[in-house]
Amino acid sequence: GDSVTQMEGPVTLSEEAFLTINCTYTATGYPSLFWYVQYPGEGLQLLLKATKADDKGSNKGFEATYRKETTSFHLEKGSVQVSDSAVYFCASRDTGNQFYFGTGTSLTVIP
Amino acid sequence: KAGVTQTPRYLIKTRGQQVTLSCSPISGHRSVSWYQQTPGQGLQFLFEYFSETQRNKGNFPGRFSGRQFSNSRSEMNVSTLELGDSALYLCASSSSPGLTNEKLFFGSGTQLSVL
């Protein structure tokens, strides 16, 4: 079945450092791909999405490109801030509308 | 517009008991899905309801069940609780499942502790 694998954390970075969180997926079809973020004590919020190959999702300085050839959707940000500290989840959605989430990557940004 | 509301926020139960969790979706949303979140497993899909019908189901035992009412509110029930059921249970709603740009809106979750 479909699944999503993302790099394990926790990740600790200094403010203004470059962030990459790796995510790969397996799917029988052509899923939509998402990054969700969970701030402490809150539910998940959609950060960005891409619905087809080569699409780039972006939001709040974060970017991810749907790479069909490598089945990847890595999250990047050029300069992280303390306020970016959260847990990040990569997810796919199959054509039957079922979502598959990765295990989450905890990010802590220190000043 | 109010967000997804889950009640209660915290629950403490003992093994063998049963529990019912409630989720009120965003007004106008007809799809509700449930997830179990644990530190080691991340989010695991439980089931999804749309217009009072279960559309999808994850790989959980029959002790986990749910339903959806005509006003789209949903409940999840876990019977014969086990220690391993301790988790954050998240509910998410969406307006029209199946659309390419559809996204999930999550509640803050119910933290269940089984002692």
mmCIF file with all atom_site columns, C-alpha atoms in Angstrom:
data_model
loop_
_atom_site.group_PDB
_atom_site.id
_atom_site.type_symbol
_atom_site.label_atom_id
_atom_site.label_alt_id
_atom_site.label_comp_id
_atom_site.label_asym_id
_atom_site.label_entity_id
_atom_site.label_seq_id
_atom_site.pdbx_PDB_ins_code
_atom_site.Cartn_x
_atom_site.Cartn_y
_atom_site.Cartn_z
_atom_site.occupancy
_atom_site.B_iso_or_equiv
_atom_site.pdbx_formal_charge
_atom_site.auth_seq_id
_atom_site.auth_comp_id
_atom_site.auth_asym_id
_atom_site.auth_atom_id
_atom_site.pdbx_PDB_model_num
ATOM 1   C CA . GLY A 1 1   ? 0.000   0.000  0.000   1.00 0.00 ? 1   GLY A CA 1
ATOM 2   C CA . ASP A 1 2   ? 0.874   3.677  -0.069  1.00 0.00 ? 2   ASP A CA 1
ATOM 3   C CA . SER A 1 3   ? 3.240   5.043  2.548   1.00 0.00 ? 3   SER A CA 1
ATOM 4   C CA . VAL A 1 4   ? 5.358   8.052  3.424   1.00 0.00 ? 4   VAL A CA 1
ATOM 5   C CA . THR A 1 5   ? 8.819   8.017  4.971   1.00 0.00 ? 5   THR A CA 1
ATOM 6   C CA . GLN A 1 6   ? 10.425  11.110 6.383   1.00 0.00 ? 6   GLN A CA 1
ATOM 7   C CA . MET A 1 7   ? 13.712  11.747 8.104   1.00 0.00 ? 7   MET A CA 1
ATOM 8   C CA . GLU A 1 8   ? 13.714  11.170 11.803  1.00 0.00 ? 8   GLU A CA 1
ATOM 9   C CA . GLY A 1 9   ? 14.355  13.958 14.207  1.00 0.00 ? 9   GLY A CA 1
ATOM 10  C CA . PRO A 1 10  ? 14.758  15.735 16.313  1.00 0.00 ? 10  PRO A CA 1
ATOM 11  C CA . VAL A 1 11  ? 16.455  18.438 14.283  1.00 0.00 ? 11  VAL A CA 1
ATOM 12  C CA . THR A 1 12  ? 18.075  21.376 16.053  1.00 0.00 ? 12  THR A CA 1
ATOM 13  C CA . LEU A 1 13  ? 19.241  24.387 14.068  1.00 0.00 ? 13  LEU A CA 1
ATOM 14  C CA . SER A 1 14  ? 20.487  27.858 14.818  1.00 0.00 ? 14  SER A CA 1
ATOM 15  C CA . GLU A 1 15  ? 18.426  30.793 13.644  1.00 0.00 ? 15  GLU A CA 1
ATOM 16  C CA . GLU A 1 16  ? 19.021  31.665 9.964   1.00 0.00 ? 16  GLU A CA 1
ATOM 17  C CA . ALA A 1 17  ? 20.354  28.191 9.170   1.00 0.00 ? 17  ALA A CA 1
ATOM 18  C CA . PHE A 1 18  ? 19.211  26.248 6.085   1.00 0.00 ? 18  PHE A CA 1
ATOM 19  C CA . LEU A 1 19  ? 16.607  23.552 6.656   1.00 0.00 ? 19  LEU A CA 1
ATOM 20  C CA . THR A 1 20  ? 15.977  20.356 4.727   1.00 0.00 ? 20  THR A CA 1
ATOM 21  C CA . ILE A 1 21  ? 13.590  17.653 5.862   1.00 0.00 ? 21  ILE A CA 1
ATOM 22  C CA . ASN A 1 22  ? 13.593  14.649 3.559   1.00 0.00 ? 22  ASN A CA 1
ATOM 23  C CA . CYS A 1 23  ? 10.407  12.905 2.553   1.00 0.00 ? 23  CYS A CA 1
ATOM 24  C CA . THR A 1 24  ? 9.858   10.016 0.154   1.00 0.00 ? 24  THR A CA 1
ATOM 25  C CA . TYR A 1 25  ? 6.651   8.274  -0.769  1.00 0.00 ? 25  TYR A CA 1
ATOM 26  C CA . THR A 1 26  ? 5.468   5.011  -2.242  1.00 0.00 ? 26  THR A CA 1
ATOM 27  C CA . ALA A 1 27  ? 2.236   4.929  -4.163  1.00 0.00 ? 27  ALA A CA 1
ATOM 28  C CA . THR A 1 28  ? 0.481   2.812  -6.744  1.00 0.00 ? 28  THR A CA 1
ATOM 29  C CA . GLY A 1 29  ? -0.921  5.847  -8.522  1.00 0.00 ? 29  GLY A CA 1
ATOM 30  C CA . TYR A 1 30  ? -0.174  9.554  -8.631  1.00 0.00 ? 30  TYR A CA 1
ATOM 31  C CA . PRO A 1 31  ? -0.813  10.981 -5.207  1.00 0.00 ? 31  PRO A CA 1
ATOM 32  C CA . SER A 1 32  ? -1.088  14.574 -4.079  1.00 0.00 ? 32  SER A CA 1
ATOM 33  C CA . LEU A 1 33  ? 1.636   15.528 -1.611  1.00 0.00 ? 33  LEU A CA 1
ATOM 34  C CA . PHE A 1 34  ? 1.469   17.760 1.437   1.00 0.00 ? 34  PHE A CA 1
ATOM 35  C CA . TRP A 1 35  ? 3.486   19.171 4.276   1.00 0.00 ? 35  TRP A CA 1
ATOM 36  C CA . TYR A 1 36  ? 1.606   19.817 7.495   1.00 0.00 ? 36  TYR A CA 1
ATOM 37  C CA . VAL A 1 37  ? 2.987   21.596 10.559  1.00 0.00 ? 37  VAL A CA 1
ATOM 38  C CA . GLN A 1 38  ? 1.989   21.103 14.185  1.00 0.00 ? 38  GLN A CA 1
ATOM 39  C CA . TYR A 1 39  ? 2.836   23.823 16.684  1.00 0.00 ? 39  TYR A CA 1
ATOM 40  C CA . PRO A 1 40  ? 2.922   22.891 20.385  1.00 0.00 ? 40  PRO A CA 1
ATOM 41  C CA . GLY A 1 41  ? -0.536  22.196 21.774  1.00 0.00 ? 41  GLY A CA 1
ATOM 42  C CA . GLU A 1 42  ? -2.258  22.606 18.424  1.00 0.00 ? 42  GLU A CA 1
ATOM 43  C CA . GLY A 1 43  ? -3.611  20.441 15.653  1.00 0.00 ? 43  GLY A CA 1
ATOM 44  C CA . LEU A 1 44  ? -1.938  20.092 12.279  1.00 0.00 ? 44  LEU A CA 1
ATOM 45  C CA . GLN A 1 45  ? -2.096  22.922 9.763   1.00 0.00 ? 45  GLN A CA 1
ATOM 46  C CA . LEU A 1 46  ? -1.473  22.678 6.053   1.00 0.00 ? 46  LEU A CA 1
ATOM 47  C CA . LEU A 1 47  ? 1.867   24.280 5.190   1.00 0.00 ? 47  LEU A CA 1
ATOM 48  C CA . LEU A 1 48  ? 2.042   23.603 1.462   1.00 0.00 ? 48  LEU A CA 1
ATOM 49  C CA . LYS A 1 49  ? 0.959   21.125 -1.184  1.00 0.00 ? 49  LYS A CA 1
ATOM 50  C CA . ALA A 1 50  ? 1.660   19.894 -4.700  1.00 0.00 ? 50  ALA A CA 1
ATOM 51  C CA . THR A 1 51  ? -0.748  17.920 -6.798  1.00 0.00 ? 51  THR A CA 1
ATOM 52  C CA . LYS A 1 52  ? 1.327   16.723 -9.747  1.00 0.00 ? 52  LYS A CA 1
ATOM 53  C CA . ALA A 1 53  ? 4.882   16.007 -10.806 1.00 0.00 ? 53  ALA A CA 1
ATOM 54  C CA . ASP A 1 54  ? 7.260   19.008 -10.918 1.00 0.00 ? 54  ASP A CA 1
ATOM 55  C CA . ASP A 1 55  ? 4.806   21.211 -9.020  1.00 0.00 ? 55  ASP A CA 1
ATOM 56  C CA . LYS A 1 56  ? 6.439   23.352 -6.363  1.00 0.00 ? 56  LYS A CA 1
ATOM 57  C CA . GLY A 1 57  ? 4.488   24.168 -3.229  1.00 0.00 ? 57  GLY A CA 1
ATOM 58  C CA . SER A 1 58  ? 5.555   27.186 -1.195  1.00 0.00 ? 58  SER A CA 1
ATOM 59  C CA . ASN A 1 59  ? 4.397   29.081 1.858   1.00 0.00 ? 59  ASN A CA 1
ATOM 60  C CA . LYS A 1 60  ? 6.011   31.212 4.603   1.00 0.00 ? 60  LYS A CA 1
ATOM 61  C CA . GLY A 1 61  ? 9.450   30.753 3.022   1.00 0.00 ? 61  GLY A CA 1
ATOM 62  C CA . PHE A 1 62  ? 9.131   26.960 2.893   1.00 0.00 ? 62  PHE A CA 1
ATOM 63  C CA . GLU A 1 63  ? 9.289   25.116 -0.419  1.00 0.00 ? 63  GLU A CA 1
ATOM 64  C CA . ALA A 1 64  ? 8.920   21.549 -1.641  1.00 0.00 ? 64  ALA A CA 1
ATOM 65  C CA . THR A 1 65  ? 9.006   20.142 -5.176  1.00 0.00 ? 65  THR A CA 1
ATOM 66  C CA . TYR A 1 66  ? 7.110   17.033 -6.273  1.00 0.00 ? 66  TYR A CA 1
ATOM 67  C CA . ARG A 1 67  ? 9.763   14.782 -7.825  1.00 0.00 ? 67  ARG A CA 1
ATOM 68  C CA . LYS A 1 68  ? 8.225   11.776 -9.479  1.00 0.00 ? 68  LYS A CA 1
ATOM 69  C CA . GLU A 1 69  ? 11.549  10.320 -10.643 1.00 0.00 ? 69  GLU A CA 1
ATOM 70  C CA . THR A 1 70  ? 12.861  10.131 -7.084  1.00 0.00 ? 70  THR A CA 1
ATOM 71  C CA . THR A 1 71  ? 9.415   9.825  -5.404  1.00 0.00 ? 71  THR A CA 1
ATOM 72  C CA . SER A 1 72  ? 10.399  12.653 -3.101  1.00 0.00 ? 72  SER A CA 1
ATOM 73  C CA . PHE A 1 73  ? 8.921   15.832 -1.656  1.00 0.00 ? 73  PHE A CA 1
ATOM 74  C CA . HIS A 1 74  ? 11.687  17.331 0.471   1.00 0.00 ? 74  HIS A CA 1
ATOM 75  C CA . LEU A 1 75  ? 10.887  20.415 2.563   1.00 0.00 ? 75  LEU A CA 1
ATOM 76  C CA . GLU A 1 76  ? 13.358  23.312 2.481   1.00 0.00 ? 76  GLU A CA 1
ATOM 77  C CA . LYS A 1 77  ? 13.713  26.774 3.958   1.00 0.00 ? 77  LYS A CA 1
ATOM 78  C CA . GLY A 1 78  ? 16.636  29.040 3.396   1.00 0.00 ? 78  GLY A CA 1
ATOM 79  C CA . SER A 1 79  ? 16.692  30.789 6.766   1.00 0.00 ? 79  SER A CA 1
ATOM 80  C CA . VAL A 1 80  ? 14.776  29.364 9.715   1.00 0.00 ? 80  VAL A CA 1
ATOM 81  C CA . GLN A 1 81  ? 13.408  31.402 12.603  1.00 0.00 ? 81  GLN A CA 1
ATOM 82  C CA . VAL A 1 82  ? 12.691  30.506 16.208  1.00 0.00 ? 82  VAL A CA 1
ATOM 83  C CA . SER A 1 83  ? 8.980   30.653 15.360  1.00 0.00 ? 83  SER A CA 1
ATOM 84  C CA . ASP A 1 84  ? 9.458   27.747 12.913  1.00 0.00 ? 84  ASP A CA 1
ATOM 85  C CA . SER A 1 85  ? 10.005  25.369 15.827  1.00 0.00 ? 85  SER A CA 1
ATOM 86  C CA . ALA A 1 86  ? 7.320   22.719 15.406  1.00 0.00 ? 86  ALA A CA 1
ATOM 87  C CA . VAL A 1 87  ? 6.724   19.175 14.216  1.00 0.00 ? 87  VAL A CA 1
ATOM 88  C CA . TYR A 1 88  ? 6.544   18.765 10.435  1.00 0.00 ? 88  TYR A CA 1
ATOM 89  C CA . PHE A 1 89  ? 4.597   15.973 8.761   1.00 0.00 ? 89  PHE A CA 1
ATOM 90  C CA . CYS A 1 90  ? 4.874   14.873 5.175   1.00 0.00 ? 90  CYS A CA 1
ATOM 91  C CA . ALA A 1 91  ? 1.721   13.310 3.746   1.00 0.00 ? 91  ALA A CA 1
ATOM 92  C CA . SER A 1 92  ? 0.313   11.847 0.560   1.00 0.00 ? 92  SER A CA 1
ATOM 93  C CA . ARG A 1 93  ? -3.274  11.472 -0.547  1.00 0.00 ? 93  ARG A CA 1
ATOM 94  C CA . ASP A 1 94  ? -4.290  8.710  -2.896  1.00 0.00 ? 94  ASP A CA 1
ATOM 95  C CA . THR A 1 95  ? -7.007  8.817  -5.515  1.00 0.00 ? 95  THR A CA 1
ATOM 96  C CA . GLY A 1 96  ? -9.402  7.304  -2.990  1.00 0.00 ? 96  GLY A CA 1
ATOM 97  C CA . ASN A 1 97  ? -8.895  10.385 -0.806  1.00 0.00 ? 97  ASN A CA 1
ATOM 98  C CA . GLN A 1 98  ? -7.061  8.504  1.924   1.00 0.00 ? 98  GLN A CA 1
ATOM 99  C CA . PHE A 1 99  ? -4.182  10.355 3.543   1.00 0.00 ? 99  PHE A CA 1
ATOM 100 C CA . TYR A 1 100 ? -0.897  8.723  4.594   1.00 0.00 ? 100 TYR A CA 1
ATOM 101 C CA . PHE A 1 101 ? 1.309   10.598 7.037   1.00 0.00 ? 101 PHE A CA 1
ATOM 102 C CA . GLY A 1 102 ? 4.957   10.264 7.891   1.00 0.00 ? 102 GLY A CA 1
ATOM 103 C CA . THR A 1 103 ? 6.021   9.918  11.501  1.00 0.00 ? 103 THR A CA 1
ATOM 104 C CA . GLY A 1 104 ? 6.829   13.614 11.854  1.00 0.00 ? 104 GLY A CA 1
ATOM 105 C CA . THR A 1 105 ? 10.086  15.503 12.287  1.00 0.00 ? 105 THR A CA 1
ATOM 106 C CA . SER A 1 106 ? 10.533  17.735 15.299  1.00 0.00 ? 106 SER A CA 1
ATOM 107 C CA . LEU A 1 107 ? 12.396  20.956 14.573  1.00 0.00 ? 107 LEU A CA 1
ATOM 108 C CA . THR A 1 108 ? 13.843  23.228 17.244  1.00 0.00 ? 108 THR A CA 1
ATOM 109 C CA . VAL A 1 109 ? 15.401  26.525 16.210  1.00 0.00 ? 109 VAL A CA 1
ATOM 110 C CA . ILE A 1 110 ? 17.645  28.167 18.774  1.00 0.00 ? 110 ILE A CA 1
ATOM 111 C CA . PRO A 1 111 ? 18.439  31.879 18.778  1.00 0.00 ? 111 PRO A CA 1
ATOM 112 C CA . LYS B 2 1   ? -15.923 30.575 10.995  1.00 0.00 ? 1   LYS B CA 1
ATOM 113 C CA . ALA B 2 2   ? -15.247 28.263 13.923  1.00 0.00 ? 2   ALA B CA 1
ATOM 114 C CA . GLY B 2 3   ? -12.574 25.632 13.442  1.00 0.00 ? 3   GLY B CA 1
ATOM 115 C CA . VAL B 2 4   ? -12.747 21.919 14.105  1.00 0.00 ? 4   VAL B CA 1
ATOM 116 C CA . THR B 2 5   ? -13.762 21.345 17.718  1.00 0.00 ? 5   THR B CA 1
ATOM 117 C CA . GLN B 2 6   ? -12.849 18.220 19.628  1.00 0.00 ? 6   GLN B CA 1
ATOM 118 C CA . THR B 2 7   ? -14.109 17.322 23.069  1.00 0.00 ? 7   THR B CA 1
ATOM 119 C CA . PRO B 2 8   ? -12.974 16.555 25.641  1.00 0.00 ? 8   PRO B CA 1
ATOM 120 C CA . ARG B 2 9   ? -9.449  17.923 25.465  1.00 0.00 ? 9   ARG B CA 1
ATOM 121 C CA . TYR B 2 10  ? -8.096  15.399 27.970  1.00 0.00 ? 10  TYR B CA 1
ATOM 122 C CA . LEU B 2 11  ? -9.330  12.021 29.155  1.00 0.00 ? 11  LEU B CA 1
ATOM 123 C CA . ILE B 2 12  ? -8.004  9.561  31.697  1.00 0.00 ? 12  ILE B CA 1
ATOM 124 C CA . LYS B 2 13  ? -9.414  6.042  31.679  1.00 0.00 ? 13  LYS B CA 1
ATOM 125 C CA . THR B 2 14  ? -8.447  2.643  33.013  1.00 0.00 ? 14  THR B CA 1
ATOM 126 C CA . ARG B 2 15  ? -7.900  -0.562 31.121  1.00 0.00 ? 15  ARG B CA 1
ATOM 127 C CA . GLY B 2 16  ? -11.079 -2.316 30.084  1.00 0.00 ? 16  GLY B CA 1
ATOM 128 C CA . GLN B 2 17  ? -13.204 0.818  30.048  1.00 0.00 ? 17  GLN B CA 1
ATOM 129 C CA . GLN B 2 18  ? -14.667 2.373  26.957  1.00 0.00 ? 18  GLN B CA 1
ATOM 130 C CA . VAL B 2 19  ? -14.474 5.945  25.744  1.00 0.00 ? 19  VAL B CA 1
ATOM 131 C CA . THR B 2 20  ? -16.299 8.197  23.305  1.00 0.00 ? 20  THR B CA 1
ATOM 132 C CA . LEU B 2 21  ? -14.656 11.174 21.655  1.00 0.00 ? 21  LEU B CA 1
ATOM 133 C CA . SER B 2 22  ? -16.509 13.902 19.817  1.00 0.00 ? 22  SER B CA 1
ATOM 134 C CA . CYS B 2 23  ? -15.647 16.040 16.818  1.00 0.00 ? 23  CYS B CA 1
ATOM 135 C CA . SER B 2 24  ? -17.556 18.961 15.327  1.00 0.00 ? 24  SER B CA 1
ATOM 136 C CA . PRO B 2 25  ? -16.278 19.849 11.862  1.00 0.00 ? 25  PRO B CA 1
ATOM 137 C CA . ILE B 2 26  ? -16.085 23.273 10.314  1.00 0.00 ? 26  ILE B CA 1
ATOM 138 C CA . SER B 2 27  ? -19.530 24.453 9.342   1.00 0.00 ? 27  SER B CA 1
ATOM 139 C CA . GLY B 2 28  ? -20.366 23.176 5.861   1.00 0.00 ? 28  GLY B CA 1
ATOM 140 C CA . HIS B 2 29  ? -17.761 20.421 5.903   1.00 0.00 ? 29  HIS B CA 1
ATOM 141 C CA . ARG B 2 30  ? -19.239 16.990 5.340   1.00 0.00 ? 30  ARG B CA 1
ATOM 142 C CA . SER B 2 31  ? -16.151 14.811 5.606   1.00 0.00 ? 31  SER B CA 1
ATOM 143 C CA . VAL B 2 32  ? -14.616 13.873 8.947   1.00 0.00 ? 32  VAL B CA 1
ATOM 144 C CA . SER B 2 33  ? -11.581 11.661 9.425   1.00 0.00 ? 33  SER B CA 1
ATOM 145 C CA . TRP B 2 34  ? -9.894  10.401 12.566  1.00 0.00 ? 34  TRP B CA 1
ATOM 146 C CA . TYR B 2 35  ? -6.220  9.804  13.298  1.00 0.00 ? 35  TYR B CA 1
ATOM 147 C CA . GLN B 2 36  ? -4.267  8.356  16.186  1.00 0.00 ? 36  GLN B CA 1
ATOM 148 C CA . GLN B 2 37  ? -1.018  10.189 16.935  1.00 0.00 ? 37  GLN B CA 1
ATOM 149 C CA . THR B 2 38  ? 1.716   8.593  19.011  1.00 0.00 ? 38  THR B CA 1
ATOM 150 C CA . PRO B 2 39  ? 5.374   9.613  19.323  1.00 0.00 ? 39  PRO B CA 1
ATOM 151 C CA . GLY B 2 40  ? 6.710   6.463  17.703  1.00 0.00 ? 40  GLY B CA 1
ATOM 152 C CA . GLN B 2 41  ? 4.114   5.917  14.980  1.00 0.00 ? 41  GLN B CA 1
ATOM 153 C CA . GLY B 2 42  ? 3.199   9.428  13.918  1.00 0.00 ? 42  GLY B CA 1
ATOM 154 C CA . LEU B 2 43  ? -0.331  9.756  12.541  1.00 0.00 ? 43  LEU B CA 1
ATOM 155 C CA . GLN B 2 44  ? -2.196  6.566  11.857  1.00 0.00 ? 44  GLN B CA 1
ATOM 156 C CA . PHE B 2 45  ? -5.434  6.766  9.898   1.00 0.00 ? 45  PHE B CA 1
ATOM 157 C CA . LEU B 2 46  ? -8.458  5.331  11.684  1.00 0.00 ? 46  LEU B CA 1
ATOM 158 C CA . PHE B 2 47  ? -11.448 6.037  9.441   1.00 0.00 ? 47  PHE B CA 1
ATOM 159 C CA . GLU B 2 48  ? -13.219 8.631  7.366   1.00 0.00 ? 48  GLU B CA 1
ATOM 160 C CA . TYR B 2 49  ? -16.897 9.504  7.212   1.00 0.00 ? 49  TYR B CA 1
ATOM 161 C CA . PHE B 2 50  ? -18.749 11.422 4.551   1.00 0.00 ? 50  PHE B CA 1
ATOM 162 C CA . SER B 2 51  ? -22.475 12.116 4.679   1.00 0.00 ? 51  SER B CA 1
ATOM 163 C CA . GLU B 2 52  ? -22.929 9.633  7.542   1.00 0.00 ? 52  GLU B CA 1
ATOM 164 C CA . THR B 2 53  ? -21.201 6.799  5.643   1.00 0.00 ? 53  THR B CA 1
ATOM 165 C CA . GLN B 2 54  ? -17.828 5.310  6.405   1.00 0.00 ? 54  GLN B CA 1
ATOM 166 C CA . ARG B 2 55  ? -15.752 5.703  3.227   1.00 0.00 ? 55  ARG B CA 1
ATOM 167 C CA . ASN B 2 56  ? -12.343 4.520  4.329   1.00 0.00 ? 56  ASN B CA 1
ATOM 168 C CA . LYS B 2 57  ? -10.986 2.509  7.213   1.00 0.00 ? 57  LYS B CA 1
ATOM 169 C CA . GLY B 2 58  ? -7.461  2.052  8.487   1.00 0.00 ? 58  GLY B CA 1
ATOM 170 C CA . ASN B 2 59  ? -5.875  -1.030 10.035  1.00 0.00 ? 59  ASN B CA 1
ATOM 171 C CA . PHE B 2 60  ? -7.215  -0.824 13.550  1.00 0.00 ? 60  PHE B CA 1
ATOM 172 C CA . PRO B 2 61  ? -9.027  -3.547 15.488  1.00 0.00 ? 61  PRO B CA 1
ATOM 173 C CA . GLY B 2 62  ? -12.788 -3.625 15.749  1.00 0.00 ? 62  GLY B CA 1
ATOM 174 C CA . ARG B 2 63  ? -12.597 -2.054 19.218  1.00 0.00 ? 63  ARG B CA 1
ATOM 175 C CA . PHE B 2 64  ? -12.263 1.240  17.363  1.00 0.00 ? 64  PHE B CA 1
ATOM 176 C CA . SER B 2 65  ? -15.493 2.409  15.812  1.00 0.00 ? 65  SER B CA 1
ATOM 177 C CA . GLY B 2 66  ? -17.080 5.625  14.732  1.00 0.00 ? 66  GLY B CA 1
ATOM 178 C CA . ARG B 2 67  ? -20.147 7.245  13.348  1.00 0.00 ? 67  ARG B CA 1
ATOM 179 C CA . GLN B 2 68  ? -21.288 10.476 11.806  1.00 0.00 ? 68  GLN B CA 1
ATOM 180 C CA . PHE B 2 69  ? -24.540 12.271 12.387  1.00 0.00 ? 69  PHE B CA 1
ATOM 181 C CA . SER B 2 70  ? -26.737 14.151 9.958   1.00 0.00 ? 70  SER B CA 1
ATOM 182 C CA . ASN B 2 71  ? -25.206 17.474 11.102  1.00 0.00 ? 71  ASN B CA 1
ATOM 183 C CA . SER B 2 72  ? -21.745 16.061 10.189  1.00 0.00 ? 72  SER B CA 1
ATOM 184 C CA . ARG B 2 73  ? -20.631 15.822 13.801  1.00 0.00 ? 73  ARG B CA 1
ATOM 185 C CA . SER B 2 74  ? -18.720 12.635 14.415  1.00 0.00 ? 74  SER B CA 1
ATOM 186 C CA . GLU B 2 75  ? -17.984 10.417 17.360  1.00 0.00 ? 75  GLU B CA 1
ATOM 187 C CA . MET B 2 76  ? -15.286 7.844  17.836  1.00 0.00 ? 76  MET B CA 1
ATOM 188 C CA . ASN B 2 77  ? -15.621 5.013  20.324  1.00 0.00 ? 77  ASN B CA 1
ATOM 189 C CA . VAL B 2 78  ? -12.943 2.750  21.724  1.00 0.00 ? 78  VAL B CA 1
ATOM 190 C CA . SER B 2 79  ? -14.077 -0.234 23.754  1.00 0.00 ? 79  SER B CA 1
ATOM 191 C CA . THR B 2 80  ? -12.084 -2.432 26.128  1.00 0.00 ? 80  THR B CA 1
ATOM 192 C CA . LEU B 2 81  ? -9.278  0.083  26.400  1.00 0.00 ? 81  LEU B CA 1
ATOM 193 C CA . GLU B 2 82  ? -5.683  -1.098 26.431  1.00 0.00 ? 82  GLU B CA 1
ATOM 194 C CA . LEU B 2 83  ? -2.584  0.708  27.653  1.00 0.00 ? 83  LEU B CA 1
ATOM 195 C CA . GLY B 2 84  ? -1.396  1.022  24.057  1.00 0.00 ? 84  GLY B CA 1
ATOM 196 C CA . ASP B 2 85  ? -4.455  3.091  23.181  1.00 0.00 ? 85  ASP B CA 1
ATOM 197 C CA . SER B 2 86  ? -2.937  6.041  25.013  1.00 0.00 ? 86  SER B CA 1
ATOM 198 C CA . ALA B 2 87  ? -2.467  8.659  22.315  1.00 0.00 ? 87  ALA B CA 1
ATOM 199 C CA . LEU B 2 88  ? -3.571  11.967 20.906  1.00 0.00 ? 88  LEU B CA 1
ATOM 200 C CA . TYR B 2 89  ? -6.654  11.431 18.768  1.00 0.00 ? 89  TYR B CA 1
ATOM 201 C CA . LEU B 2 90  ? -7.026  13.974 16.026  1.00 0.00 ? 90  LEU B CA 1
ATOM 202 C CA . CYS B 2 91  ? -10.088 14.746 13.982  1.00 0.00 ? 91  CYS B CA 1
ATOM 203 C CA . ALA B 2 92  ? -9.926  16.481 10.620  1.00 0.00 ? 92  ALA B CA 1
ATOM 204 C CA . SER B 2 93  ? -12.636 17.828 8.371   1.00 0.00 ? 93  SER B CA 1
ATOM 205 C CA . SER B 2 94  ? -12.812 18.744 4.715   1.00 0.00 ? 94  SER B CA 1
ATOM 206 C CA . SER B 2 95  ? -15.548 20.137 2.526   1.00 0.00 ? 95  SER B CA 1
ATOM 207 C CA . SER B 2 96  ? -15.564 17.953 -0.558  1.00 0.00 ? 96  SER B CA 1
ATOM 208 C CA . PRO B 2 97  ? -13.321 14.902 -0.478  1.00 0.00 ? 97  PRO B CA 1
ATOM 209 C CA . GLY B 2 98  ? -11.900 13.901 -3.778  1.00 0.00 ? 98  GLY B CA 1
ATOM 210 C CA . LEU B 2 99  ? -11.113 17.359 -5.101  1.00 0.00 ? 99  LEU B CA 1
ATOM 211 C CA . THR B 2 100 ? -7.500  17.799 -6.153  1.00 0.00 ? 100 THR B CA 1
ATOM 212 C CA . ASN B 2 101 ? -6.945  20.871 -4.000  1.00 0.00 ? 101 ASN B CA 1
ATOM 213 C CA . GLU B 2 102 ? -8.763  19.527 -0.991  1.00 0.00 ? 102 GLU B CA 1
ATOM 214 C CA . LYS B 2 103 ? -7.013  19.902 2.332   1.00 0.00 ? 103 LYS B CA 1
ATOM 215 C CA . LEU B 2 104 ? -7.665  18.758 5.846   1.00 0.00 ? 104 LEU B CA 1
ATOM 216 C CA . PHE B 2 105 ? -8.475  21.058 8.745   1.00 0.00 ? 105 PHE B CA 1
ATOM 217 C CA . PHE B 2 106 ? -7.445  19.547 12.056  1.00 0.00 ? 106 PHE B CA 1
ATOM 218 C CA . GLY B 2 107 ? -8.766  19.978 15.558  1.00 0.00 ? 107 GLY B CA 1
ATOM 219 C CA . SER B 2 108 ? -6.453  20.269 18.549  1.00 0.00 ? 108 SER B CA 1
ATOM 220 C CA . GLY B 2 109 ? -7.107  16.679 19.514  1.00 0.00 ? 109 GLY B CA 1
ATOM 221 C CA . THR B 2 110 ? -8.182  14.663 22.530  1.00 0.00 ? 110 THR B CA 1
ATOM 222 C CA . GLN B 2 111 ? -5.326  13.385 24.663  1.00 0.00 ? 111 GLN B CA 1
ATOM 223 C CA . LEU B 2 112 ? -6.329  9.967  25.981  1.00 0.00 ? 112 LEU B CA 1
ATOM 224 C CA . SER B 2 113 ? -4.370  8.349  28.782  1.00 0.00 ? 113 SER B CA 1
ATOM 225 C CA . VAL B 2 114 ? -5.127  4.755  29.714  1.00 0.00 ? 114 VAL B CA 1
ATOM 226 C CA . LEU B 2 115 ? -3.907  3.673  33.134  1.00 0.00 ? 115 LEU B CA 1
#
